[in-house]
């Protein structure tokens, strides 16, 4: 064996020992290329999702039904922008620039969560997003707090602290509507009917069909499988729906047992994977609108970046 | 224009949570100048009263030990166990020291 190959084998061994011992990997540490690439893809996709996810909710800021609701929604959306920034910073520690991430997004090379390619048709959708979409995101993010890459783990811990209000404000909207008029109840039911399945799809394909899962689990980038996380979300959420009188739109949903706490565990019906892949590949109701909006916002902000740079040079305020 | 890239250069953010506590690294942000850096740091990292004081430092001003040097760099500390109180024997009967 050549010396380089021996060194590489030794480095990989040390890396895997650290992973085994739950020692976090930091930006300056040696890591396998495949580990770095997986993280670049996963963290940037996560960052893009936070930022693109501001659009469907932003659609309702000007039409929020009260000043209270508007203030809450603004704060929630501002948090999502912040989450995007934490995650871009974490991703940049892997040696890719901020502009490069945006370019990959704009060229369609980087993905974001497909759930944000669905439209927000009325106010109940804002409730359904906070409750179901943020609820699904939280389930995933709580698990990722234990991810093996230090900067990603720290971003997740910070994000999880901020997320719980997101889900509660959404659930509160749904609950108030269910306490309201017949029309409001119908709107709330219509919203869960449309958002339930896209929320389940957020966890990704079944473990058996998930191309990136095995290395990611081995190196502890992911700590729990897609199906396991999806089950956790369903078990938590179905009782919440029933409590306020909403029907989960799944005829095959049934209780299959109880967990250690005595809470029900559910089996769910088939997910429409054709729809999932159609939306992932760009053919959802709002894919083009979401991306165009992001590109325009970035291009329209160019003069701001130029002014800020000119000011920095002029004042030598660096 | 080369330097409009990446929404400004990189800064590291440190937060002091309460009086008397040390500043702790919170993360990083992009900004073109000091003022923008401290305002961005406030907006991104202290939306919930996480701190009473804030530092921002240009990332390229931070000097760090690389991981590969770390073990030799810190060796001088390893063989001086007499720097720790547990190194010393005490006669029986000493209750507190
Ligand atoms: Fe978020
Ligand atoms: Fe959120």
mmCIF file of C-alpha atoms and ligand atoms in Angstrom:
data_model
loop_
_atom_site.group_PDB
_atom_site.id
_atom_site.type_symbol
_atom_site.label_atom_id
_atom_site.label_comp_id
_atom_site.label_asym_id
_atom_site.label_seq_id
_atom_site.Cartn_x
_atom_site.Cartn_y
_atom_site.Cartn_z
ATOM 1 C CA UNK A 1 0.000 0.000 0.000
ATOM 2 C CA UNK A 2 1.123 3.534 -0.694
ATOM 3 C CA UNK A 3 1.612 5.867 2.230
ATOM 4 C CA UNK A 4 -1.342 8.087 1.298
ATOM 5 C CA UNK A 5 -3.667 5.090 1.286
ATOM 6 C CA UNK A 6 -2.450 3.979 4.702
ATOM 7 C CA UNK A 7 -2.946 7.470 6.105
ATOM 8 C CA UNK A 8 -6.434 7.605 4.662
ATOM 9 C CA UNK A 9 -7.338 4.243 6.190
ATOM 10 C CA UNK A 10 -5.990 5.401 9.549
ATOM 11 C CA UNK A 11 -7.935 8.669 9.358
ATOM 12 C CA UNK A 12 -11.133 6.846 8.474
ATOM 13 C CA UNK A 13 -10.616 4.512 11.416
ATOM 14 C CA UNK A 14 -10.167 7.452 13.804
ATOM 15 C CA UNK A 15 -13.200 9.174 12.297
ATOM 16 C CA UNK A 16 -15.392 6.120 12.764
ATOM 17 C CA UNK A 17 -14.167 5.660 16.332
ATOM 18 C CA UNK A 18 -15.242 9.207 17.117
ATOM 19 C CA UNK A 19 -18.657 8.583 15.569
ATOM 20 C CA UNK A 20 -18.965 5.385 17.577
ATOM 21 C CA UNK A 21 -18.086 7.234 20.809
ATOM 22 C CA UNK A 22 -20.622 10.007 20.091
ATOM 23 C CA UNK A 23 -17.852 12.622 19.715
ATOM 24 C CA UNK A 24 -19.038 15.415 17.415
ATOM 25 C CA UNK A 25 -17.157 16.047 14.173
ATOM 26 C CA UNK A 26 -16.024 19.671 13.794
ATOM 27 C CA UNK A 27 -15.282 21.648 10.607
ATOM 28 C CA UNK A 28 -11.472 21.354 10.847
ATOM 29 C CA UNK A 29 -11.524 17.598 11.513
ATOM 30 C CA UNK A 30 -10.778 15.084 8.796
ATOM 31 C CA UNK A 31 -13.950 13.529 7.356
ATOM 32 C CA UNK A 32 -14.665 11.176 4.428
ATOM 33 C CA UNK A 33 -15.685 12.942 1.209
ATOM 34 C CA UNK A 34 -18.995 11.099 1.178
ATOM 35 C CA UNK A 35 -19.773 12.361 4.698
ATOM 36 C CA UNK A 36 -19.000 15.949 3.668
ATOM 37 C CA UNK A 37 -21.080 15.654 0.493
ATOM 38 C CA UNK A 38 -24.031 14.177 2.315
ATOM 39 C CA UNK A 39 -23.950 17.015 4.850
ATOM 40 C CA UNK A 40 -23.622 19.689 2.153
ATOM 41 C CA UNK A 41 -26.700 18.295 0.421
ATOM 42 C CA UNK A 42 -28.766 17.735 3.560
ATOM 43 C CA UNK A 43 -27.986 20.973 5.445
ATOM 44 C CA UNK A 44 -28.399 23.206 2.396
ATOM 45 C CA UNK A 45 -31.686 21.503 1.508
ATOM 46 C CA UNK A 46 -32.779 22.126 5.070
ATOM 47 C CA UNK A 47 -31.731 25.807 4.867
ATOM 48 C CA UNK A 48 -33.544 26.303 1.553
ATOM 49 C CA UNK A 49 -36.683 24.736 3.056
ATOM 50 C CA UNK A 50 -36.708 27.237 5.935
ATOM 51 C CA UNK A 51 -36.401 30.158 3.531
ATOM 52 C CA UNK A 52 -38.760 28.966 0.772
ATOM 53 C CA UNK A 53 -41.198 27.998 3.542
ATOM 54 C CA UNK A 54 -41.628 31.692 4.334
ATOM 55 C CA UNK A 55 -43.556 32.178 1.079
ATOM 56 C CA UNK A 56 -46.773 30.195 1.631
ATOM 57 C CA UNK A 57 -47.212 31.816 5.058
ATOM 58 C CA UNK A 58 -46.139 35.257 3.864
ATOM 59 C CA UNK A 59 -49.152 35.053 1.554
ATOM 60 C CA UNK A 60 -51.429 35.648 4.572
ATOM 61 C CA UNK A 61 -49.639 38.393 6.526
ATOM 62 C CA UNK A 62 -51.675 41.201 4.974
ATOM 63 C CA UNK A 63 -54.914 39.268 5.417
ATOM 64 C CA UNK A 64 -54.470 37.976 8.957
ATOM 65 C CA UNK A 65 -57.838 38.194 10.748
ATOM 66 C CA UNK A 66 -56.588 40.267 13.704
ATOM 67 C CA UNK A 67 -53.612 42.323 14.815
ATOM 68 C CA UNK A 68 -52.735 39.568 17.293
ATOM 69 C CA UNK A 69 -52.732 36.970 14.526
ATOM 70 C CA UNK A 70 -50.659 39.225 12.271
ATOM 71 C CA UNK A 71 -47.994 39.852 14.926
ATOM 72 C CA UNK A 72 -47.715 36.135 15.660
ATOM 73 C CA UNK A 73 -47.450 35.224 11.995
ATOM 74 C CA UNK A 74 -44.784 37.884 11.390
ATOM 75 C CA UNK A 75 -42.718 36.633 14.335
ATOM 76 C CA UNK A 76 -43.067 33.054 13.173
ATOM 77 C CA UNK A 77 -41.983 33.823 9.622
ATOM 78 C CA UNK A 78 -39.056 35.914 10.884
ATOM 79 C CA UNK A 79 -37.943 32.883 12.910
ATOM 80 C CA UNK A 80 -37.969 30.765 9.748
ATOM 81 C CA UNK A 81 -35.686 33.293 8.044
ATOM 82 C CA UNK A 82 -33.396 33.022 11.067
ATOM 83 C CA UNK A 83 -33.448 29.222 10.851
ATOM 84 C CA UNK A 84 -32.362 29.483 7.233
ATOM 85 C CA UNK A 85 -29.434 31.682 8.278
ATOM 86 C CA UNK A 86 -28.301 29.353 11.092
ATOM 87 C CA UNK A 87 -28.328 26.485 8.621
ATOM 88 C CA UNK A 88 -26.548 28.300 5.781
ATOM 89 C CA UNK A 89 -23.821 29.182 8.295
ATOM 90 C CA UNK A 90 -23.551 25.549 9.378
ATOM 91 C CA UNK A 91 -23.396 24.412 5.743
ATOM 92 C CA UNK A 92 -20.714 26.973 4.872
ATOM 93 C CA UNK A 93 -18.350 25.419 7.437
ATOM 94 C CA UNK A 94 -18.096 22.501 4.972
ATOM 95 C CA UNK A 95 -16.282 24.705 2.482
ATOM 96 C CA UNK A 96 -19.069 25.868 0.159
ATOM 97 C CA UNK A 97 -19.900 29.580 -0.149
ATOM 98 C CA UNK A 98 -23.287 31.213 0.515
ATOM 99 C CA UNK A 99 -23.540 32.311 -3.125
ATOM 100 C CA UNK A 100 -22.832 28.805 -4.342
ATOM 101 C CA UNK A 101 -25.739 27.428 -2.300
ATOM 102 C CA UNK A 102 -28.087 30.056 -3.728
ATOM 103 C CA UNK A 103 -26.849 29.375 -7.237
ATOM 104 C CA UNK A 104 -27.526 25.631 -6.881
ATOM 105 C CA UNK A 105 -31.013 26.441 -5.624
ATOM 106 C CA UNK A 106 -31.714 28.818 -8.494
ATOM 107 C CA UNK A 107 -30.411 26.328 -11.061
ATOM 108 C CA UNK A 108 -32.713 23.660 -9.641
ATOM 109 C CA UNK A 109 -29.751 21.509 -8.542
ATOM 110 C CA UNK A 110 -30.588 21.830 -4.852
ATOM 111 C CA UNK A 111 -33.958 20.817 -3.471
ATOM 112 C CA UNK A 112 -36.135 22.105 -0.664
ATOM 113 C CA UNK A 113 -38.990 20.377 1.114
ATOM 114 C CA UNK A 114 -41.768 19.674 -1.400
ATOM 115 C CA UNK A 115 -44.468 20.572 1.098
ATOM 116 C CA UNK A 116 -43.858 24.246 0.345
ATOM 117 C CA UNK A 117 -44.948 23.730 -3.260
ATOM 118 C CA UNK A 118 -48.580 23.547 -2.134
ATOM 119 C CA UNK A 119 -50.677 26.737 -2.037
ATOM 120 C CA UNK A 120 -52.189 28.400 1.048
ATOM 121 C CA UNK A 121 -55.810 28.942 0.011
ATOM 122 C CA UNK A 122 -57.302 30.419 3.178
ATOM 123 C CA UNK A 123 -56.577 31.294 6.803
ATOM 124 C CA UNK A 124 -57.128 27.740 8.041
ATOM 125 C CA UNK A 125 -54.091 26.736 5.989
ATOM 126 C CA UNK A 126 -51.931 28.905 8.245
ATOM 127 C CA UNK A 127 -53.217 26.866 11.188
ATOM 128 C CA UNK A 128 -52.620 23.592 9.365
ATOM 129 C CA UNK A 129 -49.066 24.586 8.384
ATOM 130 C CA UNK A 130 -48.022 25.573 11.907
ATOM 131 C CA UNK A 131 -49.600 22.504 13.440
ATOM 132 C CA UNK A 132 -48.793 19.831 10.837
ATOM 133 C CA UNK A 133 -45.867 21.104 8.750
ATOM 134 C CA UNK A 134 -43.954 22.605 11.662
ATOM 135 C CA UNK A 135 -45.022 19.617 13.753
ATOM 136 C CA UNK A 136 -43.476 17.230 11.235
ATOM 137 C CA UNK A 137 -40.374 19.426 10.950
ATOM 138 C CA UNK A 138 -39.994 19.454 14.752
ATOM 139 C CA UNK A 139 -40.180 15.648 14.935
ATOM 140 C CA UNK A 140 -37.306 15.489 12.464
ATOM 141 C CA UNK A 141 -35.332 18.314 14.047
ATOM 142 C CA UNK A 142 -35.551 16.991 17.602
ATOM 143 C CA UNK A 143 -33.940 13.810 16.327
ATOM 144 C CA UNK A 144 -31.275 15.790 14.416
ATOM 145 C CA UNK A 145 -30.132 17.572 17.575
ATOM 146 C CA UNK A 146 -28.040 14.417 18.060
ATOM 147 C CA UNK A 147 -26.535 14.491 14.568
ATOM 148 C CA UNK A 148 -22.791 13.804 14.461
ATOM 149 C CA UNK A 149 -21.716 17.082 12.809
ATOM 150 C CA UNK A 150 -21.159 19.754 15.487
ATOM 151 C CA UNK A 151 -22.321 22.908 13.656
ATOM 152 C CA UNK A 152 -25.476 21.138 12.372
ATOM 153 C CA UNK A 153 -26.278 19.806 15.837
ATOM 154 C CA UNK A 154 -25.862 23.248 17.422
ATOM 155 C CA UNK A 155 -28.111 24.845 14.784
ATOM 156 C CA UNK A 156 -30.754 22.170 15.467
ATOM 157 C CA UNK A 157 -30.692 22.779 19.216
ATOM 158 C CA UNK A 158 -31.204 26.497 18.679
ATOM 159 C CA UNK A 159 -33.981 25.883 16.151
ATOM 160 C CA UNK A 160 -35.847 23.396 18.341
ATOM 161 C CA UNK A 161 -36.008 25.959 21.157
ATOM 162 C CA UNK A 162 -37.792 28.333 18.805
ATOM 163 C CA UNK A 163 -40.079 25.853 17.088
ATOM 164 C CA UNK A 164 -42.500 24.908 19.812
ATOM 165 C CA UNK A 165 -44.369 28.189 19.597
ATOM 166 C CA UNK A 166 -44.750 27.639 15.848
ATOM 167 C CA UNK A 167 -46.681 24.457 16.318
ATOM 168 C CA UNK A 168 -48.791 25.797 19.179
ATOM 169 C CA UNK A 169 -49.857 28.917 17.300
ATOM 170 C CA UNK A 170 -50.972 26.715 14.392
ATOM 171 C CA UNK A 171 -52.883 24.332 16.607
ATOM 172 C CA UNK A 172 -54.526 27.277 18.372
ATOM 173 C CA UNK A 173 -55.806 28.584 15.029
ATOM 174 C CA UNK A 174 -57.312 25.164 14.208
ATOM 175 C CA UNK A 175 -58.856 24.811 17.671
ATOM 176 C CA UNK A 176 -60.446 28.275 17.573
ATOM 177 C CA UNK A 177 -61.934 27.519 14.161
ATOM 178 C CA UNK A 178 -63.320 24.221 15.435
ATOM 179 C CA UNK A 179 -64.979 26.167 18.275
ATOM 180 C CA UNK A 180 -66.438 28.601 15.741
ATOM 181 C CA UNK A 181 -69.176 28.565 13.117
ATOM 182 C CA UNK A 182 -70.048 25.629 10.843
ATOM 183 C CA UNK A 183 -68.220 27.381 7.996
ATOM 184 C CA UNK A 184 -65.077 27.786 10.085
ATOM 185 C CA UNK A 185 -65.222 24.113 11.046
ATOM 186 C CA UNK A 186 -65.538 23.158 7.388
ATOM 187 C CA UNK A 187 -62.521 25.336 6.534
ATOM 188 C CA UNK A 188 -60.426 23.701 9.255
ATOM 189 C CA UNK A 189 -61.410 20.197 8.103
ATOM 190 C CA UNK A 190 -60.670 21.136 4.489
ATOM 191 C CA UNK A 191 -57.219 22.363 5.536
ATOM 192 C CA UNK A 192 -56.257 19.132 7.321
ATOM 193 C CA UNK A 193 -57.656 17.181 4.362
ATOM 194 C CA UNK A 194 -55.247 18.964 2.046
ATOM 195 C CA UNK A 195 -52.157 19.190 4.360
ATOM 196 C CA UNK A 196 -52.172 15.816 6.136
ATOM 197 C CA UNK A 197 -50.615 13.761 3.342
ATOM 198 C CA UNK A 198 -48.041 16.354 2.235
ATOM 199 C CA UNK A 199 -46.991 16.581 5.917
ATOM 200 C CA UNK A 200 -46.469 12.780 6.060
ATOM 201 C CA UNK A 201 -44.461 12.967 2.831
ATOM 202 C CA UNK A 202 -42.063 15.428 4.500
ATOM 203 C CA UNK A 203 -40.318 12.477 6.162
ATOM 204 C CA UNK A 204 -39.286 11.185 2.743
ATOM 205 C CA UNK A 205 -39.588 7.780 1.065
ATOM 206 C CA UNK A 206 -39.990 4.527 2.973
ATOM 207 C CA UNK A 207 -36.723 3.256 4.440
ATOM 208 C CA UNK A 208 -36.622 0.486 1.869
ATOM 209 C CA UNK A 209 -36.712 3.057 -0.983
ATOM 210 C CA UNK A 210 -34.512 5.732 0.525
ATOM 211 C CA UNK A 211 -31.238 6.000 -1.407
ATOM 212 C CA UNK A 212 -29.233 8.098 1.099
ATOM 213 C CA UNK A 213 -30.308 6.564 4.387
ATOM 214 C CA UNK A 214 -27.745 3.822 5.054
ATOM 215 C CA UNK A 215 -24.505 5.868 5.078
ATOM 216 C CA UNK A 216 -26.322 8.674 6.847
ATOM 217 C CA UNK A 217 -27.389 6.322 9.631
ATOM 218 C CA UNK A 218 -23.985 4.637 9.831
ATOM 219 C CA UNK A 219 -22.244 7.993 10.281
ATOM 220 C CA UNK A 220 -25.038 9.270 12.546
ATOM 221 C CA UNK A 221 -25.938 12.219 10.346
ATOM 222 C CA UNK A 222 -29.488 10.918 10.681
ATOM 223 C CA UNK A 223 -30.365 9.285 13.984
ATOM 224 C CA UNK A 224 -33.757 7.775 13.166
ATOM 225 C CA UNK A 225 -35.181 6.429 9.930
ATOM 226 C CA UNK A 226 -37.825 8.156 7.815
ATOM 227 C CA UNK A 227 -40.517 5.622 8.724
ATOM 228 C CA UNK A 228 -39.733 5.735 12.439
ATOM 229 C CA UNK A 229 -39.995 9.535 12.498
ATOM 230 C CA UNK A 230 -43.219 9.442 10.488
ATOM 231 C CA UNK A 231 -44.744 7.014 12.988
ATOM 232 C CA UNK A 232 -43.744 9.238 15.893
ATOM 233 C CA UNK A 233 -45.406 12.204 14.230
ATOM 234 C CA UNK A 234 -48.614 10.300 13.515
ATOM 235 C CA UNK A 235 -48.816 8.930 17.063
ATOM 236 C CA UNK A 236 -48.466 12.421 18.520
ATOM 237 C CA UNK A 237 -50.754 14.195 16.089
ATOM 238 C CA UNK A 238 -53.811 11.968 15.638
ATOM 239 C CA UNK A 239 -54.973 12.426 19.267
ATOM 240 C CA UNK A 240 -54.522 16.200 18.868
ATOM 241 C CA UNK A 241 -56.809 16.145 15.833
ATOM 242 C CA UNK A 242 -59.443 14.066 17.593
ATOM 243 C CA UNK A 243 -59.365 16.296 20.659
ATOM 244 C CA UNK A 244 -60.619 19.291 18.682
ATOM 245 C CA UNK A 245 -63.005 17.315 16.487
ATOM 246 C CA UNK A 246 -60.982 17.044 13.279
ATOM 247 C CA UNK A 247 -61.013 13.884 11.214
ATOM 248 C CA UNK A 248 -57.670 12.627 9.901
ATOM 249 C CA UNK A 249 -58.217 11.968 6.170
ATOM 250 C CA UNK A 250 -56.993 8.358 6.201
ATOM 251 C CA UNK A 251 -59.621 5.582 6.053
ATOM 252 C CA UNK A 252 -57.030 2.941 6.838
ATOM 253 C CA UNK A 253 -55.753 4.644 9.977
ATOM 254 C CA UNK A 254 -56.147 2.347 12.969
ATOM 255 C CA UNK A 255 -54.817 1.806 16.466
ATOM 256 C CA UNK A 256 -52.409 -1.135 16.527
ATOM 257 C CA UNK A 257 -51.191 -1.027 20.105
ATOM 258 C CA UNK A 258 -50.026 1.120 22.967
ATOM 259 C CA UNK A 259 -46.585 2.537 23.745
ATOM 260 C CA UNK A 260 -44.861 2.384 27.176
ATOM 261 C CA UNK A 261 -46.758 5.489 28.258
ATOM 262 C CA UNK A 262 -50.058 3.862 27.363
ATOM 263 C CA UNK A 263 -50.576 6.183 24.379
ATOM 264 C CA UNK A 264 -52.064 4.707 21.197
ATOM 265 C CA UNK A 265 -49.845 3.724 18.258
ATOM 266 C CA UNK A 266 -51.277 3.845 14.748
ATOM 267 C CA UNK A 267 -50.863 2.145 11.394
ATOM 268 C CA UNK A 268 -51.527 4.458 8.459
ATOM 269 C CA UNK A 269 -52.778 4.060 4.907
ATOM 270 C CA UNK A 270 -50.709 4.134 1.711
ATOM 271 C CA UNK A 271 -48.935 7.314 0.777
ATOM 272 C CA UNK A 272 -49.325 8.461 -2.819
ATOM 273 C CA UNK A 273 -45.661 8.223 -3.852
ATOM 274 C CA UNK A 274 -46.460 9.145 -7.451
ATOM 275 C CA UNK A 275 -47.650 12.506 -6.236
ATOM 276 C CA UNK A 276 -44.582 12.824 -3.987
ATOM 277 C CA UNK A 277 -42.141 12.240 -6.851
ATOM 278 C CA UNK A 278 -44.138 14.445 -9.220
ATOM 279 C CA UNK A 279 -43.827 17.380 -6.803
ATOM 280 C CA UNK A 280 -40.162 16.633 -5.991
ATOM 281 C CA UNK A 281 -39.360 16.615 -9.704
ATOM 282 C CA UNK A 282 -40.877 20.062 -10.169
ATOM 283 C CA UNK A 283 -44.481 19.442 -11.091
ATOM 284 C CA UNK A 284 -46.269 20.553 -7.923
ATOM 285 C CA UNK A 285 -48.856 23.342 -7.871
ATOM 286 C CA UNK A 286 -46.378 26.118 -6.913
ATOM 287 C CA UNK A 287 -42.831 24.926 -7.730
ATOM 288 C CA UNK A 288 -42.246 27.536 -10.413
ATOM 289 C CA UNK A 289 -43.831 30.347 -8.423
ATOM 290 C CA UNK A 290 -41.709 29.623 -5.336
ATOM 291 C CA UNK A 291 -38.419 29.510 -7.210
ATOM 292 C CA UNK A 292 -39.194 32.517 -9.422
ATOM 293 C CA UNK A 293 -40.067 34.544 -6.343
ATOM 294 C CA UNK A 294 -36.789 33.646 -4.655
ATOM 295 C CA UNK A 295 -34.749 34.474 -7.763
ATOM 296 C CA UNK A 296 -36.527 37.819 -8.169
ATOM 297 C CA UNK A 297 -36.057 38.752 -4.524
ATOM 298 C CA UNK A 298 -32.366 37.951 -4.795
ATOM 299 C CA UNK A 299 -31.923 39.918 -8.017
ATOM 300 C CA UNK A 300 -33.955 42.860 -6.774
ATOM 301 C CA UNK A 301 -31.758 42.980 -3.692
ATOM 302 C CA UNK A 302 -28.586 43.328 -5.749
ATOM 303 C CA UNK A 303 -28.504 47.123 -5.447
ATOM 304 C CA UNK A 304 -28.641 46.795 -1.661
ATOM 305 C CA UNK A 305 -25.575 44.554 -1.652
ATOM 306 C CA UNK A 306 -23.782 46.995 -3.962
ATOM 307 C CA UNK A 307 -24.636 49.986 -1.754
ATOM 308 C CA UNK A 308 -23.549 48.150 1.389
ATOM 309 C CA UNK A 309 -20.247 47.286 -0.223
ATOM 310 C CA UNK A 310 -19.710 50.858 -1.497
ATOM 311 C CA UNK A 311 -20.444 52.190 1.994
ATOM 312 C CA UNK A 312 -17.969 49.778 3.521
ATOM 313 C CA UNK A 313 -15.226 50.960 1.125
ATOM 314 C CA UNK A 314 -16.076 54.659 1.563
ATOM 315 C CA UNK A 315 -16.150 54.634 5.356
ATOM 316 C CA UNK A 316 -13.463 51.980 5.631
ATOM 317 C CA UNK A 317 -15.797 50.597 8.282
ATOM 318 C CA UNK A 318 -14.703 46.985 8.207
ATOM 319 C CA UNK B 1 -18.130 43.614 -8.238
ATOM 320 C CA UNK B 2 -16.120 40.899 -6.512
ATOM 321 C CA UNK B 3 -16.816 41.802 -2.904
ATOM 322 C CA UNK B 4 -20.597 42.006 -3.028
ATOM 323 C CA UNK B 5 -20.378 38.218 -3.090
ATOM 324 C CA UNK B 6 -21.781 36.072 -0.314
ATOM 325 C CA UNK B 7 -23.789 38.917 1.211
ATOM 326 C CA UNK B 8 -20.684 40.333 2.869
ATOM 327 C CA UNK B 9 -17.883 38.693 4.787
ATOM 328 C CA UNK B 10 -18.218 36.220 7.629
ATOM 329 C CA UNK B 11 -18.387 37.275 11.298
ATOM 330 C CA UNK B 12 -18.499 35.135 14.438
ATOM 331 C CA UNK B 13 -21.114 36.014 17.047
ATOM 332 C CA UNK B 14 -20.579 35.765 20.824
ATOM 333 C CA UNK B 15 -23.321 36.332 23.382
ATOM 334 C CA UNK B 16 -23.191 37.033 27.106
ATOM 335 C CA UNK B 17 -26.410 35.647 28.542
ATOM 336 C CA UNK B 18 -26.273 37.230 32.019
ATOM 337 C CA UNK B 19 -23.984 39.625 33.888
ATOM 338 C CA UNK B 20 -20.899 37.834 35.171
ATOM 339 C CA UNK B 21 -21.085 34.980 32.675
ATOM 340 C CA UNK B 22 -18.487 34.414 29.961
ATOM 341 C CA UNK B 23 -19.279 35.233 26.342
ATOM 342 C CA UNK B 24 -20.273 32.147 24.416
ATOM 343 C CA UNK B 25 -20.009 31.461 20.700
ATOM 344 C CA UNK B 26 -23.490 31.443 19.145
ATOM 345 C CA UNK B 27 -22.820 31.066 15.418
ATOM 346 C CA UNK B 28 -21.944 33.272 12.494
ATOM 347 C CA UNK B 29 -23.513 35.829 10.169
ATOM 348 C CA UNK B 30 -22.675 37.723 6.997
ATOM 349 C CA UNK B 31 -22.346 41.514 6.890
ATOM 350 C CA UNK B 32 -20.487 44.212 4.998
ATOM 351 C CA UNK B 33 -19.389 46.299 7.979
ATOM 352 C CA UNK B 34 -19.291 46.431 11.782
ATOM 353 C CA UNK B 35 -22.605 48.168 12.218
ATOM 354 C CA UNK B 36 -24.436 45.806 9.917
ATOM 355 C CA UNK B 37 -22.692 42.877 11.604
ATOM 356 C CA UNK B 38 -23.854 43.773 15.098
ATOM 357 C CA UNK B 39 -27.398 44.522 13.936
ATOM 358 C CA UNK B 40 -27.620 41.275 11.966
ATOM 359 C CA UNK B 41 -26.259 39.387 14.957
ATOM 360 C CA UNK B 42 -28.951 40.936 17.154
ATOM 361 C CA UNK B 43 -31.732 40.079 14.682
ATOM 362 C CA UNK B 44 -30.560 36.528 14.057
ATOM 363 C CA UNK B 45 -29.321 35.409 17.486
ATOM 364 C CA UNK B 46 -31.185 37.430 20.143
ATOM 365 C CA UNK B 47 -34.861 37.509 19.198
ATOM 366 C CA UNK B 48 -35.809 36.093 22.614
ATOM 367 C CA UNK B 49 -33.591 37.994 25.062
ATOM 368 C CA UNK B 50 -30.802 35.438 24.748
ATOM 369 C CA UNK B 51 -28.254 38.010 25.818
ATOM 370 C CA UNK B 52 -27.394 41.297 27.504
ATOM 371 C CA UNK B 53 -24.191 41.826 25.518
ATOM 372 C CA UNK B 54 -22.978 40.907 22.074
ATOM 373 C CA UNK B 55 -19.605 40.658 20.295
ATOM 374 C CA UNK B 56 -19.021 40.225 16.586
ATOM 375 C CA UNK B 57 -15.560 39.367 15.297
ATOM 376 C CA UNK B 58 -14.442 38.997 11.658
ATOM 377 C CA UNK B 59 -13.976 35.241 11.248
ATOM 378 C CA UNK B 60 -10.623 35.701 9.516
ATOM 379 C CA UNK B 61 -9.294 37.519 12.604
ATOM 380 C CA UNK B 62 -9.635 34.387 14.720
ATOM 381 C CA UNK B 63 -6.463 32.347 15.177
ATOM 382 C CA UNK B 64 -7.095 28.656 15.769
ATOM 383 C CA UNK B 65 -5.172 25.436 16.277
ATOM 384 C CA UNK B 66 -5.759 22.956 13.475
ATOM 385 C CA UNK B 67 -7.050 19.531 14.427
ATOM 386 C CA UNK B 68 -3.940 17.765 13.115
ATOM 387 C CA UNK B 69 -1.613 19.882 15.293
ATOM 388 C CA UNK B 70 -3.838 19.768 18.324
ATOM 389 C CA UNK B 71 -2.376 16.719 20.051
ATOM 390 C CA UNK B 72 1.248 17.941 19.864
ATOM 391 C CA UNK B 73 0.215 21.524 20.537
ATOM 392 C CA UNK B 74 -1.394 20.639 23.839
ATOM 393 C CA UNK B 75 1.226 18.038 24.934
ATOM 394 C CA UNK B 76 3.009 20.358 27.407
ATOM 395 C CA UNK B 77 -0.119 20.213 29.570
ATOM 396 C CA UNK B 78 -0.199 16.404 29.679
ATOM 397 C CA UNK B 79 2.849 15.567 31.763
ATOM 398 C CA UNK B 80 2.336 18.138 34.517
ATOM 399 C CA UNK B 81 -0.073 16.271 36.701
ATOM 400 C CA UNK B 82 1.267 18.186 39.723
ATOM 401 C CA UNK B 83 -0.837 21.123 38.518
ATOM 402 C CA UNK B 84 -3.937 19.306 39.761
ATOM 403 C CA UNK B 85 -4.856 19.209 43.462
ATOM 404 C CA UNK B 86 -5.534 15.472 43.324
ATOM 405 C CA UNK B 87 -1.774 14.867 42.756
ATOM 406 C CA UNK B 88 -1.009 15.597 46.398
ATOM 407 C CA UNK B 89 -1.210 13.301 49.425
ATOM 408 C CA UNK B 90 -2.661 14.716 52.575
ATOM 409 C CA UNK B 91 -2.222 13.365 56.100
ATOM 410 C CA UNK B 92 -5.221 11.580 57.592
ATOM 411 C CA UNK B 93 -7.338 13.909 59.622
ATOM 412 C CA UNK B 94 -7.358 16.850 57.233
ATOM 413 C CA UNK B 95 -11.042 17.508 56.789
ATOM 414 C CA UNK B 96 -11.159 20.244 54.225
ATOM 415 C CA UNK B 97 -8.547 21.785 51.962
HETATM 416 FE FE1 LIG C 1 -38.012 26.503 11.077
HETATM 417 FE FE1 LIG C 2 -41.108 26.631 12.252
#
